[in-house]
Every structure is written in structure tokens, then in C-alpha cells.
Amino acid sequence: MHSPEFLSAASRLTVDLTALADNWRAMNERSDKARAAAVLKADAYGIGIAHAARTLYAAGARDFFVATVEEGVELRPLVPDGRIYILAGLWPGNEQLFFDNDLVPIVNSEEQLAVFMAALAERGDHPCVLHVDTGMNRLGLSVEEAIALAHDPARPASFSPVLVMSHLACGDDPKHPMNLYQLQRFREVTAAFEGVPASLANSGGVCLGEDYHFDLTRPGIAVYGGEAMSGAVNPMKPVVTAEARILQVRTVPSGETASYGASVRFTRDSRIATVAIGYADGYHRSVSGGGVTLRQAMPSGAFGFLNGRKVPHVGRVTMDLSLFDVTDLPEKAVRAGDYIELFGRNVAIDDVARAGGTIGYELLTSLGSRYCRAYVGGA
Ligand SMILES: *Cc1c(COP(=O)(O)O)cnc(C)c1O
């Protein structure tokens, strides 16, 4: 079933499109009366926009969010009758791409509003989304600006957003007071734009409950199998499994060290598997754990999974190679040429991310280009 390239690759990714579709359906159901969009920015969180778009369209998604207009242009032929929203909005010089490719700009500021209104005057009617900042202080009109706009008698009739949206700063933390604060501020906006559909929730927001759902939800990370809620059991199905080949298994006598900086010293005779994965593949150097000065505060590094067991990463991750301690596995259970799982079905991507002081989003979006990719299943 797999290609010869996949079966012999130094490192390889399996992307489970059935799990992707199932995760989207689960988030769509959890959105109650709201519709779930699909968030496909950054090459669909690193998994590949073409496969993700076709799969999520087949699963029923019709609303798609990407970051840039270029991502929108790439997405357009993949979802011919889907509505594509561009998070970065528009600026002078790229307006025509929105009109030519039927892309909906998200208007994030008074300046972008002026650019959009000028484009409308010149080119005729076009939908837009109004983004209101309710506390993130990143993008969006202020609540006051948005309410003033809603009540502005000079507001041209041609300006009628198809959606008002805002974004949660702390949606992954159900106890955080920011959630309720932002919800209340957003309700002031939706009251001013009565009758206009509204959207507030990312993955975390979907899990916060029905109050946060409005008309359209925007789950991203949960659909890709990552943790939407910190500190809770992740109910989503893993989508991406990363594996790499063991190039050599060596015996290291007790007392010796390994890898750059000689940061690990073995206290027993050890068997070490040298694996074809490194930071150039997005297996970040920081997952080495306490051996790297950056992470003195957290001594334990990442784990891999091999022959039914978790095996610890040891020493420093280098550009192309990493070391795993396989001493606790039976000698015959580990051979050069075997594949070790770095994350996926048996090792949660968020656990590896945590070992590196980061989040699953960053591991996914930095997956390198050396992996041989296999897409399995579908909607
Ligand atoms: C990326 C993004 C999302 C998706 O967020 P997740 O935390 O991945 O669910 C939703 N809305 C906006 C505005 C985003 O930028």
C-alpha cells in the first residue's frame, strides 16, 4: 500500500485524513447550533492544505479561514463553492486578488476599512468580515470603533459585513476571567450589529460551551489532533504520526557521554539508537530537555515510541540526528533500520511540544520538508 519511497525514507509522516474528518465533525457537533468552519492557514497547520481542504470539504465544511490572500488564492480551486476568509485582510495593491478569486477580507482596522470602502466604490459589491478586538490587543477595531461604525448614519449602505468576529486570548483555559470579559464585550458588538452572523470561538472557545458559539466557530488545532484545553485529557484523534529511521544502535559504556556538549553522562552501560531526525526537520533542539541551557528548568526531554515502549531522548538534538536510550528494550527488539515514532498515535504531540517548552501548534507548523509524506483515509 505504501510507496517504496515511504518504506525506505529516513523520516516519514503519516497523515490520517479519516481522523482529520472525524475531528472536524466532532467539533462541528460540539458547536451546537453554530456551524464549524475549517482553519487552513499555514499549509493547514503544516499537514498540507490540498489534502486537508478536500477532506474537510467532503466532511461538510463550507467556511474556510486562511491567514494571507496568497493562501486564499491557492485554496480557491480546492473548494470551488466554499467561502474563504482572509485573516490578514487587505491593503492597497492586493484588493484585486479578493475580487478575482472571490475571497472575503477580514477588516481589522480603520485603515483597512478605508481601503475596503475605496475598493468597493471602484469595483462594486463584495462581502467582508468585521474583526473586533475584545481584549487580545492584536488585530481588530476596538469595541468602541465598531459600535460607532454600526450607528454611523454616514455608513454606506454597501458596507454590510457578512460576519462580525473576535478572537479569544485564553480560550484554552476555562477558568480564566478573560473569557467572560471578552464574551461580554463581544455581546456589545453583536447587539450593535443585530442580524449579522457572529463568530468568537477557536478550538478552546468551542469547548467553553454554547455561550461562546454564536453562529460560526473556528476550530483549528483540535481538528489537527492537538490539545484545545491545557491540562485536560485530549479527546481528539491524532492526525499526524512522525517516524524516523534508526541508523545505528551502539553500546556506550557507563561513564561516557554523548552528543554535542557532552551534556548527558551515562550511569550504566547503555544502548543508544541514533535516529535520522533533527532540528532541521522541526524536531526542535529544545526537546533535548535539561541538557540544553535554554531549558535548565525542565530536565526531562522528549520520548519516542519503539516496540511497545516509550524510550527517552538523550543528549542534544542535532541538525539531522537524535539519540534515544533503548537500554530497557530487549536487545533483539531494536535494530538499525527500524522506525521510531517521534509523535503520533503513541506519543502525544503536545507532550513532545511541552518537553521543548512550546505548543503542538509550533511543532506541526515547523514540520520540515525532508519527511516523506503518506496520506491515508479520508472523509
Ligand atoms: C488560528 C486561528 C483560529 C484557530 O485557532 P485554534 O486555537 O487553532 O483552534 C481561530 N481564529 C483565528 C482568528 C485564528 O487566527
mmCIF file of C-alpha atoms and ligand atoms in Angstrom:
data_model
loop_
_atom_site.group_PDB
_atom_site.id
_atom_site.type_symbol
_atom_site.label_atom_id
_atom_site.label_comp_id
_atom_site.label_asym_id
_atom_site.label_seq_id
_atom_site.Cartn_x
_atom_site.Cartn_y
_atom_site.Cartn_z
ATOM 1 C CA MET A 1 0.000 0.000 0.000
ATOM 2 C CA HIS A 2 2.851 2.375 0.850
ATOM 3 C CA SER A 3 5.236 3.612 -1.820
ATOM 4 C CA PRO A 4 8.809 2.250 -1.892
ATOM 5 C CA GLU A 5 9.974 5.791 -1.039
ATOM 6 C CA PHE A 6 7.861 5.794 2.118
ATOM 7 C CA LEU A 7 9.063 2.345 3.160
ATOM 8 C CA SER A 8 12.715 3.378 2.957
ATOM 9 C CA ALA A 9 12.555 7.068 3.887
ATOM 10 C CA ALA A 10 14.860 8.431 6.583
ATOM 11 C CA SER A 11 11.891 10.181 8.135
ATOM 12 C CA ARG A 12 8.240 9.947 7.308
ATOM 13 C CA LEU A 13 4.850 11.368 8.193
ATOM 14 C CA THR A 14 1.537 9.603 8.090
ATOM 15 C CA VAL A 15 -1.397 11.986 7.901
ATOM 16 C CA ASP A 16 -4.649 10.294 8.864
ATOM 17 C CA LEU A 17 -7.355 12.094 6.897
ATOM 18 C CA THR A 18 -10.097 9.975 8.465
ATOM 19 C CA ALA A 19 -9.036 11.250 11.885
ATOM 20 C CA LEU A 20 -8.965 14.797 10.493
ATOM 21 C CA ALA A 21 -12.537 14.489 9.182
ATOM 22 C CA ASP A 22 -13.719 12.821 12.410
ATOM 23 C CA ASN A 23 -12.165 15.595 14.497
ATOM 24 C CA TRP A 24 -13.847 18.283 12.401
ATOM 25 C CA ARG A 25 -17.224 16.518 12.692
ATOM 26 C CA ALA A 26 -16.739 16.241 16.448
ATOM 27 C CA MET A 27 -16.020 19.978 16.719
ATOM 28 C CA ASN A 28 -18.951 20.758 14.426
ATOM 29 C CA GLU A 29 -21.244 18.743 16.689
ATOM 30 C CA ARG A 30 -19.796 20.362 19.781
ATOM 31 C CA SER A 31 -20.597 23.745 18.246
ATOM 32 C CA ASP A 32 -24.329 23.063 18.856
ATOM 33 C CA LYS A 33 -26.443 25.264 16.590
ATOM 34 C CA ALA A 34 -23.386 27.043 15.193
ATOM 35 C CA ARG A 35 -21.608 25.892 12.060
ATOM 36 C CA ALA A 36 -17.940 24.978 12.306
ATOM 37 C CA ALA A 37 -15.525 26.490 9.825
ATOM 38 C CA ALA A 38 -12.207 24.872 8.910
ATOM 39 C CA VAL A 39 -8.992 26.770 9.612
ATOM 40 C CA LEU A 40 -6.419 26.036 6.909
ATOM 41 C CA LYS A 41 -3.743 28.680 7.499
ATOM 42 C CA ALA A 42 -0.022 27.851 7.398
ATOM 43 C CA ASP A 43 -0.468 24.955 4.955
ATOM 44 C CA ALA A 44 -3.249 23.567 7.130
ATOM 45 C CA TYR A 45 -1.139 23.648 10.310
ATOM 46 C CA GLY A 46 1.686 22.006 8.379
ATOM 47 C CA ILE A 47 -0.189 18.913 7.194
ATOM 48 C CA GLY A 48 -0.793 20.079 3.606
ATOM 49 C CA ILE A 49 -3.568 22.425 2.501
ATOM 50 C CA ALA A 50 -4.713 20.441 -0.557
ATOM 51 C CA HIS A 51 -5.414 17.210 1.324
ATOM 52 C CA ALA A 52 -6.871 18.999 4.316
ATOM 53 C CA ALA A 53 -9.153 21.211 2.203
ATOM 54 C CA ARG A 54 -10.555 18.347 0.126
ATOM 55 C CA THR A 55 -11.097 16.187 3.190
ATOM 56 C CA LEU A 56 -12.806 18.861 5.279
ATOM 57 C CA TYR A 57 -14.943 19.967 2.335
ATOM 58 C CA ALA A 58 -16.041 16.345 1.889
ATOM 59 C CA ALA A 59 -16.805 16.185 5.624
ATOM 60 C CA GLY A 60 -19.148 19.153 5.199
ATOM 61 C CA ALA A 61 -17.122 22.291 5.891
ATOM 62 C CA ARG A 62 -18.033 25.265 3.688
ATOM 63 C CA ASP A 63 -16.295 28.122 5.530
ATOM 64 C CA PHE A 64 -12.516 28.291 5.412
ATOM 65 C CA PHE A 65 -10.092 30.616 7.198
ATOM 66 C CA VAL A 66 -6.549 31.256 5.979
ATOM 67 C CA ALA A 67 -4.037 33.894 7.041
ATOM 68 C CA THR A 68 -2.975 35.510 3.773
ATOM 69 C CA VAL A 69 -4.507 36.321 0.419
ATOM 70 C CA GLU A 70 -1.876 34.114 -1.243
ATOM 71 C CA GLU A 71 -3.112 31.160 0.831
ATOM 72 C CA GLY A 72 -6.630 32.059 -0.275
ATOM 73 C CA VAL A 73 -5.687 32.055 -3.954
ATOM 74 C CA GLU A 74 -4.140 28.595 -3.514
ATOM 75 C CA LEU A 75 -7.232 27.354 -1.683
ATOM 76 C CA ARG A 76 -9.850 28.730 -4.107
ATOM 77 C CA PRO A 77 -9.789 25.892 -6.714
ATOM 78 C CA LEU A 78 -9.807 23.259 -3.935
ATOM 79 C CA VAL A 79 -13.160 24.411 -2.505
ATOM 80 C CA PRO A 80 -14.969 25.939 -5.501
ATOM 81 C CA ASP A 81 -18.172 26.974 -3.723
ATOM 82 C CA GLY A 82 -16.640 27.429 -0.251
ATOM 83 C CA ARG A 83 -16.440 30.812 1.447
ATOM 84 C CA ILE A 84 -12.815 31.748 2.070
ATOM 85 C CA TYR A 85 -11.946 34.341 4.718
ATOM 86 C CA ILE A 86 -8.558 36.079 4.779
ATOM 87 C CA LEU A 87 -7.433 36.829 8.341
ATOM 88 C CA ALA A 88 -4.749 39.379 7.406
ATOM 89 C CA GLY A 89 -7.282 41.472 5.486
ATOM 90 C CA LEU A 90 -6.404 43.604 2.524
ATOM 91 C CA TRP A 91 -4.115 46.529 1.779
ATOM 92 C CA PRO A 92 -3.559 48.889 -1.118
ATOM 93 C CA GLY A 93 -2.300 46.899 -4.080
ATOM 94 C CA ASN A 94 -3.791 43.491 -3.357
ATOM 95 C CA GLU A 95 -7.527 44.339 -3.482
ATOM 96 C CA GLN A 96 -7.989 42.889 -6.939
ATOM 97 C CA LEU A 97 -6.995 39.399 -5.750
ATOM 98 C CA PHE A 98 -10.011 39.418 -3.409
ATOM 99 C CA PHE A 99 -12.386 40.310 -6.222
ATOM 100 C CA ASP A 100 -10.835 37.970 -8.809
ATOM 101 C CA ASN A 101 -10.764 34.935 -6.500
ATOM 102 C CA ASP A 102 -13.920 35.550 -4.516
ATOM 103 C CA LEU A 103 -12.064 35.918 -1.200
ATOM 104 C CA VAL A 104 -13.621 37.620 1.816
ATOM 105 C CA PRO A 105 -11.284 40.095 3.517
ATOM 106 C CA ILE A 106 -11.386 40.381 7.269
ATOM 107 C CA VAL A 107 -11.310 44.091 8.017
ATOM 108 C CA ASN A 108 -9.008 44.503 11.007
ATOM 109 C CA SER A 109 -8.583 48.266 11.400
ATOM 110 C CA GLU A 110 -9.947 51.658 10.397
ATOM 111 C CA GLU A 111 -7.186 51.817 7.752
ATOM 112 C CA GLN A 112 -8.259 48.513 6.235
ATOM 113 C CA LEU A 113 -11.856 49.680 6.336
ATOM 114 C CA ALA A 114 -10.887 52.735 4.260
ATOM 115 C CA VAL A 115 -9.023 50.549 1.751
ATOM 116 C CA PHE A 116 -12.014 48.222 1.520
ATOM 117 C CA MET A 117 -14.511 51.072 1.058
ATOM 118 C CA ALA A 118 -12.374 52.582 -1.700
ATOM 119 C CA ALA A 119 -12.199 49.171 -3.398
ATOM 120 C CA LEU A 120 -15.982 48.825 -3.156
ATOM 121 C CA ALA A 121 -16.501 52.265 -4.727
ATOM 122 C CA GLU A 122 -14.256 51.320 -7.602
ATOM 123 C CA ARG A 123 -15.158 47.695 -8.190
ATOM 124 C CA GLY A 124 -18.672 47.155 -6.873
ATOM 125 C CA ASP A 125 -20.183 44.989 -4.174
ATOM 126 C CA HIS A 126 -18.091 42.492 -2.190
ATOM 127 C CA PRO A 127 -18.562 40.747 1.167
ATOM 128 C CA CYS A 128 -16.316 41.415 4.155
ATOM 129 C CA VAL A 129 -15.938 40.422 7.815
ATOM 130 C CA LEU A 130 -15.528 42.968 10.596
ATOM 131 C CA HIS A 131 -12.939 41.917 13.185
ATOM 132 C CA VAL A 132 -13.333 43.483 16.608
ATOM 133 C CA ASP A 133 -10.663 43.275 19.285
ATOM 134 C CA THR A 134 -12.255 42.385 22.615
ATOM 135 C CA GLY A 135 -9.083 42.073 24.668
ATOM 136 C CA MET A 136 -6.382 40.279 22.695
ATOM 137 C CA ASN A 137 -4.873 43.604 21.567
ATOM 138 C CA ARG A 138 -3.581 42.110 18.371
ATOM 139 C CA LEU A 139 -5.917 42.806 15.443
ATOM 140 C CA GLY A 140 -9.354 44.321 15.047
ATOM 141 C CA LEU A 141 -11.301 47.524 15.506
ATOM 142 C CA SER A 142 -11.843 48.454 19.110
ATOM 143 C CA VAL A 143 -15.281 47.714 20.541
ATOM 144 C CA GLU A 144 -15.956 51.469 20.619
ATOM 145 C CA GLU A 145 -14.930 51.941 16.986
ATOM 146 C CA ALA A 146 -17.120 49.025 15.932
ATOM 147 C CA ILE A 147 -20.173 50.294 17.812
ATOM 148 C CA ALA A 148 -19.667 53.803 16.417
ATOM 149 C CA LEU A 149 -19.467 52.317 12.930
ATOM 150 C CA ALA A 150 -22.686 50.368 13.453
ATOM 151 C CA HIS A 151 -24.550 53.527 14.379
ATOM 152 C CA ASP A 152 -22.833 55.876 11.908
ATOM 153 C CA PRO A 153 -25.546 57.451 9.757
ATOM 154 C CA ALA A 154 -22.917 58.133 7.085
ATOM 155 C CA ARG A 155 -22.085 54.426 6.846
ATOM 156 C CA PRO A 156 -22.584 53.498 3.213
ATOM 157 C CA ALA A 157 -25.347 51.010 2.513
ATOM 158 C CA SER A 158 -22.819 48.977 0.538
ATOM 159 C CA PHE A 159 -20.923 48.216 3.741
ATOM 160 C CA SER A 160 -22.658 45.208 5.196
ATOM 161 C CA PRO A 161 -20.341 42.664 6.813
ATOM 162 C CA VAL A 162 -21.350 39.014 6.394
ATOM 163 C CA LEU A 163 -19.837 38.288 9.818
ATOM 164 C CA VAL A 164 -18.576 40.088 12.898
ATOM 165 C CA MET A 165 -15.819 38.237 14.673
ATOM 166 C CA SER A 166 -13.428 38.412 17.588
ATOM 167 C CA HIS A 167 -10.722 36.112 18.942
ATOM 168 C CA LEU A 168 -10.204 34.719 22.451
ATOM 169 C CA ALA A 169 -6.906 35.259 24.236
ATOM 170 C CA CYS A 170 -7.357 32.475 26.819
ATOM 171 C CA GLY A 171 -9.814 30.018 25.253
ATOM 172 C CA ASP A 172 -7.577 27.114 26.278
ATOM 173 C CA ASP A 173 -8.094 27.935 29.964
ATOM 174 C CA PRO A 174 -11.755 27.605 31.029
ATOM 175 C CA LYS A 175 -11.084 29.232 34.407
ATOM 176 C CA HIS A 176 -9.503 32.375 33.001
ATOM 177 C CA PRO A 177 -11.531 35.555 33.662
ATOM 178 C CA MET A 178 -10.599 36.906 30.208
ATOM 179 C CA ASN A 179 -13.125 34.525 28.613
ATOM 180 C CA LEU A 180 -16.174 36.003 30.286
ATOM 181 C CA TYR A 181 -14.808 39.535 29.875
ATOM 182 C CA GLN A 182 -14.317 39.036 26.127
ATOM 183 C CA LEU A 183 -17.720 37.369 25.794
ATOM 184 C CA GLN A 184 -19.400 40.389 27.392
ATOM 185 C CA ARG A 185 -17.519 42.859 25.223
ATOM 186 C CA PHE A 186 -18.358 40.813 22.109
ATOM 187 C CA ARG A 187 -22.043 40.836 23.040
ATOM 188 C CA GLU A 188 -21.968 44.644 22.985
ATOM 189 C CA VAL A 189 -20.725 44.394 19.410
ATOM 190 C CA THR A 190 -23.236 41.767 18.246
ATOM 191 C CA ALA A 191 -26.044 43.851 19.768
ATOM 192 C CA ALA A 192 -24.913 46.830 17.689
ATOM 193 C CA PHE A 193 -24.745 44.672 14.551
ATOM 194 C CA GLU A 194 -28.084 42.983 15.054
ATOM 195 C CA GLY A 195 -28.873 40.390 12.416
ATOM 196 C CA VAL A 196 -25.237 39.986 11.317
ATOM 197 C CA PRO A 197 -23.854 36.480 11.984
ATOM 198 C CA ALA A 198 -21.129 36.353 14.635
ATOM 199 C CA SER A 199 -18.054 34.251 15.405
ATOM 200 C CA LEU A 200 -15.896 34.152 18.541
ATOM 201 C CA ALA A 201 -14.688 30.624 19.306
ATOM 202 C CA ASN A 202 -11.454 28.910 18.296
ATOM 203 C CA SER A 203 -10.978 25.254 19.413
ATOM 204 C CA GLY A 204 -10.760 26.262 23.060
ATOM 205 C CA GLY A 205 -13.806 28.506 22.682
ATOM 206 C CA VAL A 206 -15.839 25.604 21.269
ATOM 207 C CA CYS A 207 -15.061 23.686 24.464
ATOM 208 C CA LEU A 208 -16.078 26.643 26.662
ATOM 209 C CA GLY A 209 -19.727 25.950 25.847
ATOM 210 C CA GLU A 210 -22.713 27.211 23.924
ATOM 211 C CA ASP A 211 -22.479 30.840 25.079
ATOM 212 C CA TYR A 212 -19.280 31.150 23.071
ATOM 213 C CA HIS A 213 -20.522 29.545 19.849
ATOM 214 C CA PHE A 214 -22.675 32.274 18.207
ATOM 215 C CA ASP A 215 -23.215 31.381 14.506
ATOM 216 C CA LEU A 216 -19.832 30.172 13.277
ATOM 217 C CA THR A 217 -16.968 28.552 15.180
ATOM 218 C CA ARG A 218 -13.334 28.433 14.016
ATOM 219 C CA PRO A 219 -11.686 25.296 15.432
ATOM 220 C CA GLY A 220 -8.109 24.775 14.251
ATOM 221 C CA ILE A 221 -5.744 22.838 16.495
ATOM 222 C CA ALA A 222 -8.341 20.357 17.759
ATOM 223 C CA VAL A 223 -9.180 19.327 14.199
ATOM 224 C CA TYR A 224 -5.472 18.581 13.676
ATOM 225 C CA GLY A 225 -5.474 16.399 16.783
ATOM 226 C CA GLY A 226 -3.808 18.857 19.175
ATOM 227 C CA GLU A 227 -4.853 19.947 22.647
ATOM 228 C CA ALA A 228 -7.527 22.628 22.739
ATOM 229 C CA MET A 229 -7.635 22.793 26.540
ATOM 230 C CA SER A 230 -4.474 22.857 28.577
ATOM 231 C CA GLY A 231 -4.430 20.469 31.482
ATOM 232 C CA ALA A 232 -7.338 18.332 30.244
ATOM 233 C CA VAL A 233 -7.358 14.917 28.587
ATOM 234 C CA ASN A 234 -7.243 15.450 24.834
ATOM 235 C CA PRO A 235 -10.277 13.723 23.289
ATOM 236 C CA MET A 236 -9.239 14.287 19.669
ATOM 237 C CA LYS A 237 -7.794 11.632 17.365
ATOM 238 C CA PRO A 238 -4.119 12.054 16.448
ATOM 239 C CA VAL A 239 -3.802 13.126 12.809
ATOM 240 C CA VAL A 240 -0.054 13.252 12.261
ATOM 241 C CA THR A 241 2.392 10.464 13.072
ATOM 242 C CA ALA A 242 6.082 11.259 12.629
ATOM 243 C CA GLU A 243 8.640 8.456 12.435
ATOM 244 C CA ALA A 244 12.344 8.292 11.726
ATOM 245 C CA ARG A 245 14.786 5.549 10.995
ATOM 246 C CA ILE A 246 17.345 4.168 13.399
ATOM 247 C CA LEU A 247 20.682 4.428 11.588
ATOM 248 C CA GLN A 248 22.774 2.681 14.204
ATOM 249 C CA VAL A 249 22.473 1.094 17.634
ATOM 250 C CA ARG A 250 25.616 1.486 19.712
ATOM 251 C CA THR A 251 26.733 0.402 23.138
ATOM 252 C CA VAL A 252 28.074 3.193 25.338
ATOM 253 C CA PRO A 253 29.995 2.184 28.474
ATOM 254 C CA SER A 254 28.935 3.625 31.795
ATOM 255 C CA GLY A 255 30.699 6.942 32.455
ATOM 256 C CA GLU A 256 30.860 8.098 28.842
ATOM 257 C CA THR A 257 28.919 10.989 27.376
ATOM 258 C CA ALA A 258 27.041 11.570 24.113
ATOM 259 C CA SER A 259 26.306 14.252 21.520
ATOM 260 C CA TYR A 260 27.357 17.924 21.410
ATOM 261 C CA GLY A 261 28.332 19.491 24.663
ATOM 262 C CA ALA A 262 28.699 16.017 26.236
ATOM 263 C CA SER A 263 25.584 17.025 28.132
ATOM 264 C CA VAL A 264 24.484 13.501 29.051
ATOM 265 C CA ARG A 265 26.723 11.169 31.058
ATOM 266 C CA PHE A 266 25.575 7.559 31.283
ATOM 267 C CA THR A 267 25.461 5.949 34.707
ATOM 268 C CA ARG A 268 25.108 2.414 33.328
ATOM 269 C CA ASP A 269 26.256 0.578 30.214
ATOM 270 C CA SER A 270 23.715 1.840 27.706
ATOM 271 C CA ARG A 271 22.400 1.068 24.257
ATOM 272 C CA ILE A 272 21.812 4.184 22.235
ATOM 273 C CA ALA A 273 19.842 4.377 18.996
ATOM 274 C CA THR A 274 20.981 7.091 16.585
ATOM 275 C CA VAL A 275 17.920 8.287 14.685
ATOM 276 C CA ALA A 276 17.627 10.235 11.428
ATOM 277 C CA ILE A 277 15.718 13.198 12.804
ATOM 278 C CA GLY A 278 16.998 16.617 13.823
ATOM 279 C CA TYR A 279 16.098 20.215 14.327
ATOM 280 C CA ALA A 280 16.233 20.774 10.557
ATOM 281 C CA ASP A 281 13.124 18.580 10.447
ATOM 282 C CA GLY A 282 11.354 20.641 13.087
ATOM 283 C CA TYR A 283 12.275 18.236 15.887
ATOM 284 C CA HIS A 284 13.344 21.203 17.945
ATOM 285 C CA ARG A 285 16.677 21.284 19.741
ATOM 286 C CA SER A 286 14.852 22.336 22.875
ATOM 287 C CA VAL A 287 13.174 18.904 23.183
ATOM 288 C CA SER A 288 16.600 17.689 24.349
ATOM 289 C CA GLY A 289 15.469 18.762 27.813
ATOM 290 C CA GLY A 290 17.753 19.911 30.586
ATOM 291 C CA GLY A 291 20.961 19.266 28.646
ATOM 292 C CA VAL A 292 20.304 22.445 26.700
ATOM 293 C CA THR A 293 20.949 25.617 28.635
ATOM 294 C CA LEU A 294 17.746 27.092 27.265
ATOM 295 C CA ARG A 295 15.764 24.584 29.275
ATOM 296 C CA GLN A 296 17.641 24.141 32.528
ATOM 297 C CA ALA A 297 14.337 24.480 34.348
ATOM 298 C CA MET A 298 12.912 21.302 32.846
ATOM 299 C CA PRO A 299 15.371 18.445 32.964
ATOM 300 C CA SER A 300 13.409 15.738 31.167
ATOM 301 C CA GLY A 301 13.347 15.760 27.400
ATOM 302 C CA ALA A 302 11.051 14.146 24.863
ATOM 303 C CA PHE A 303 10.222 10.458 24.481
ATOM 304 C CA GLY A 304 9.930 8.350 21.371
ATOM 305 C CA PHE A 305 8.000 5.097 20.998
ATOM 306 C CA LEU A 306 9.529 1.840 19.842
ATOM 307 C CA ASN A 307 8.306 -1.720 20.030
ATOM 308 C CA GLY A 308 5.557 -1.021 22.512
ATOM 309 C CA ARG A 309 7.615 1.147 24.856
ATOM 310 C CA LYS A 310 8.416 4.771 25.448
ATOM 311 C CA VAL A 311 12.136 5.479 25.130
ATOM 312 C CA PRO A 312 13.743 8.713 26.339
ATOM 313 C CA HIS A 313 15.584 11.120 24.097
ATOM 314 C CA VAL A 314 19.125 11.702 25.424
ATOM 315 C CA GLY A 315 21.816 14.284 24.723
ATOM 316 C CA ARG A 316 21.257 17.161 22.341
ATOM 317 C CA VAL A 317 19.151 17.101 19.205
ATOM 318 C CA THR A 318 21.459 17.958 16.303
ATOM 319 C CA MET A 319 20.623 19.137 12.797
ATOM 320 C CA ASP A 320 19.978 15.703 11.298
ATOM 321 C CA LEU A 321 20.331 13.218 14.158
ATOM 322 C CA SER A 322 18.936 12.486 17.595
ATOM 323 C CA LEU A 323 19.751 9.855 20.220
ATOM 324 C CA PHE A 324 17.327 7.653 22.139
ATOM 325 C CA ASP A 325 18.191 5.433 25.067
ATOM 326 C CA VAL A 326 16.929 1.925 24.236
ATOM 327 C CA THR A 327 18.734 0.091 27.048
ATOM 328 C CA ASP A 328 15.458 -1.017 28.612
ATOM 329 C CA LEU A 329 14.254 -2.761 25.463
ATOM 330 C CA PRO A 330 15.227 -6.398 24.811
ATOM 331 C CA GLU A 331 18.359 -6.442 22.700
ATOM 332 C CA LYS A 332 16.679 -8.098 19.725
ATOM 333 C CA ALA A 333 13.805 -5.592 19.785
ATOM 334 C CA VAL A 334 15.884 -2.752 18.336
ATOM 335 C CA ARG A 335 17.753 -2.906 15.058
ATOM 336 C CA ALA A 336 19.277 -0.411 12.678
ATOM 337 C CA GLY A 337 16.658 0.269 10.023
ATOM 338 C CA ASP A 338 13.696 0.178 12.433
ATOM 339 C CA TYR A 339 11.453 3.226 12.687
ATOM 340 C CA ILE A 340 10.886 5.009 15.954
ATOM 341 C CA GLU A 341 7.742 7.091 16.477
ATOM 342 C CA LEU A 342 8.529 10.683 17.444
ATOM 343 C CA PHE A 343 4.907 11.675 17.976
ATOM 344 C CA GLY A 344 1.525 10.481 16.806
ATOM 345 C CA ARG A 345 -0.573 7.541 17.930
ATOM 346 C CA ASN A 346 1.557 6.579 20.925
ATOM 347 C CA VAL A 347 3.340 9.781 21.887
ATOM 348 C CA ALA A 348 1.096 12.844 22.110
ATOM 349 C CA ILE A 349 2.397 15.714 20.019
ATOM 350 C CA ASP A 350 1.660 18.078 22.901
ATOM 351 C CA ASP A 351 3.881 16.030 25.227
ATOM 352 C CA VAL A 352 6.807 16.423 22.840
ATOM 353 C CA ALA A 353 5.975 20.118 22.496
ATOM 354 C CA ARG A 354 5.890 20.525 26.286
ATOM 355 C CA ALA A 355 9.307 18.860 26.587
ATOM 356 C CA GLY A 356 10.546 21.559 24.223
ATOM 357 C CA GLY A 357 8.858 24.400 26.061
ATOM 358 C CA THR A 358 6.411 25.004 23.238
ATOM 359 C CA ILE A 359 2.972 24.003 21.944
ATOM 360 C CA GLY A 360 1.688 21.431 19.446
ATOM 361 C CA TYR A 361 0.846 24.251 17.006
ATOM 362 C CA GLU A 362 4.527 25.096 16.680
ATOM 363 C CA LEU A 363 5.658 21.500 16.200
ATOM 364 C CA LEU A 364 3.064 20.976 13.458
ATOM 365 C CA THR A 365 3.760 24.193 11.598
ATOM 366 C CA SER A 366 7.514 23.589 11.633
ATOM 367 C CA LEU A 367 7.426 20.055 10.203
ATOM 368 C CA GLY A 368 10.364 20.063 7.798
ATOM 369 C CA SER A 369 10.438 19.275 4.104
ATOM 370 C CA ARG A 370 12.563 16.105 4.414
ATOM 371 C CA TYR A 371 9.734 13.932 5.672
ATOM 372 C CA CYS A 372 8.239 11.548 3.135
ATOM 373 C CA ARG A 373 4.503 12.063 3.500
ATOM 374 C CA ALA A 374 1.737 9.492 3.194
ATOM 375 C CA TYR A 375 -1.918 10.499 3.331
ATOM 376 C CA VAL A 376 -4.249 7.717 4.415
ATOM 377 C CA GLY A 377 -8.033 7.521 4.747
ATOM 378 C CA GLY A 378 -10.395 10.387 4.033
ATOM 379 C CA ALA A 379 -13.790 11.837 4.828
HETATM 380 C C1 LIG B 1 -5.689 30.352 14.104
HETATM 381 C C2 LIG B 1 -6.985 30.963 14.430
HETATM 382 C C3 LIG B 1 -8.067 30.172 14.853
HETATM 383 C C4 LIG B 1 -7.923 28.705 15.181
HETATM 384 O O1 LIG B 1 -7.418 28.619 16.480
HETATM 385 P P1 LIG B 1 -7.132 27.225 17.235
HETATM 386 O O2 LIG B 1 -6.627 27.647 18.563
HETATM 387 O O3 LIG B 1 -6.110 26.525 16.420
HETATM 388 O O4 LIG B 1 -8.409 26.486 17.282
HETATM 389 C C5 LIG B 1 -9.289 30.796 15.032
HETATM 390 N N1 LIG B 1 -9.438 32.112 14.831
HETATM 391 C C6 LIG B 1 -8.411 32.915 14.456
HETATM 392 C C7 LIG B 1 -8.641 34.368 14.276
HETATM 393 C C8 LIG B 1 -7.161 32.367 14.258
HETATM 394 O O5 LIG B 1 -6.139 33.163 13.911
#
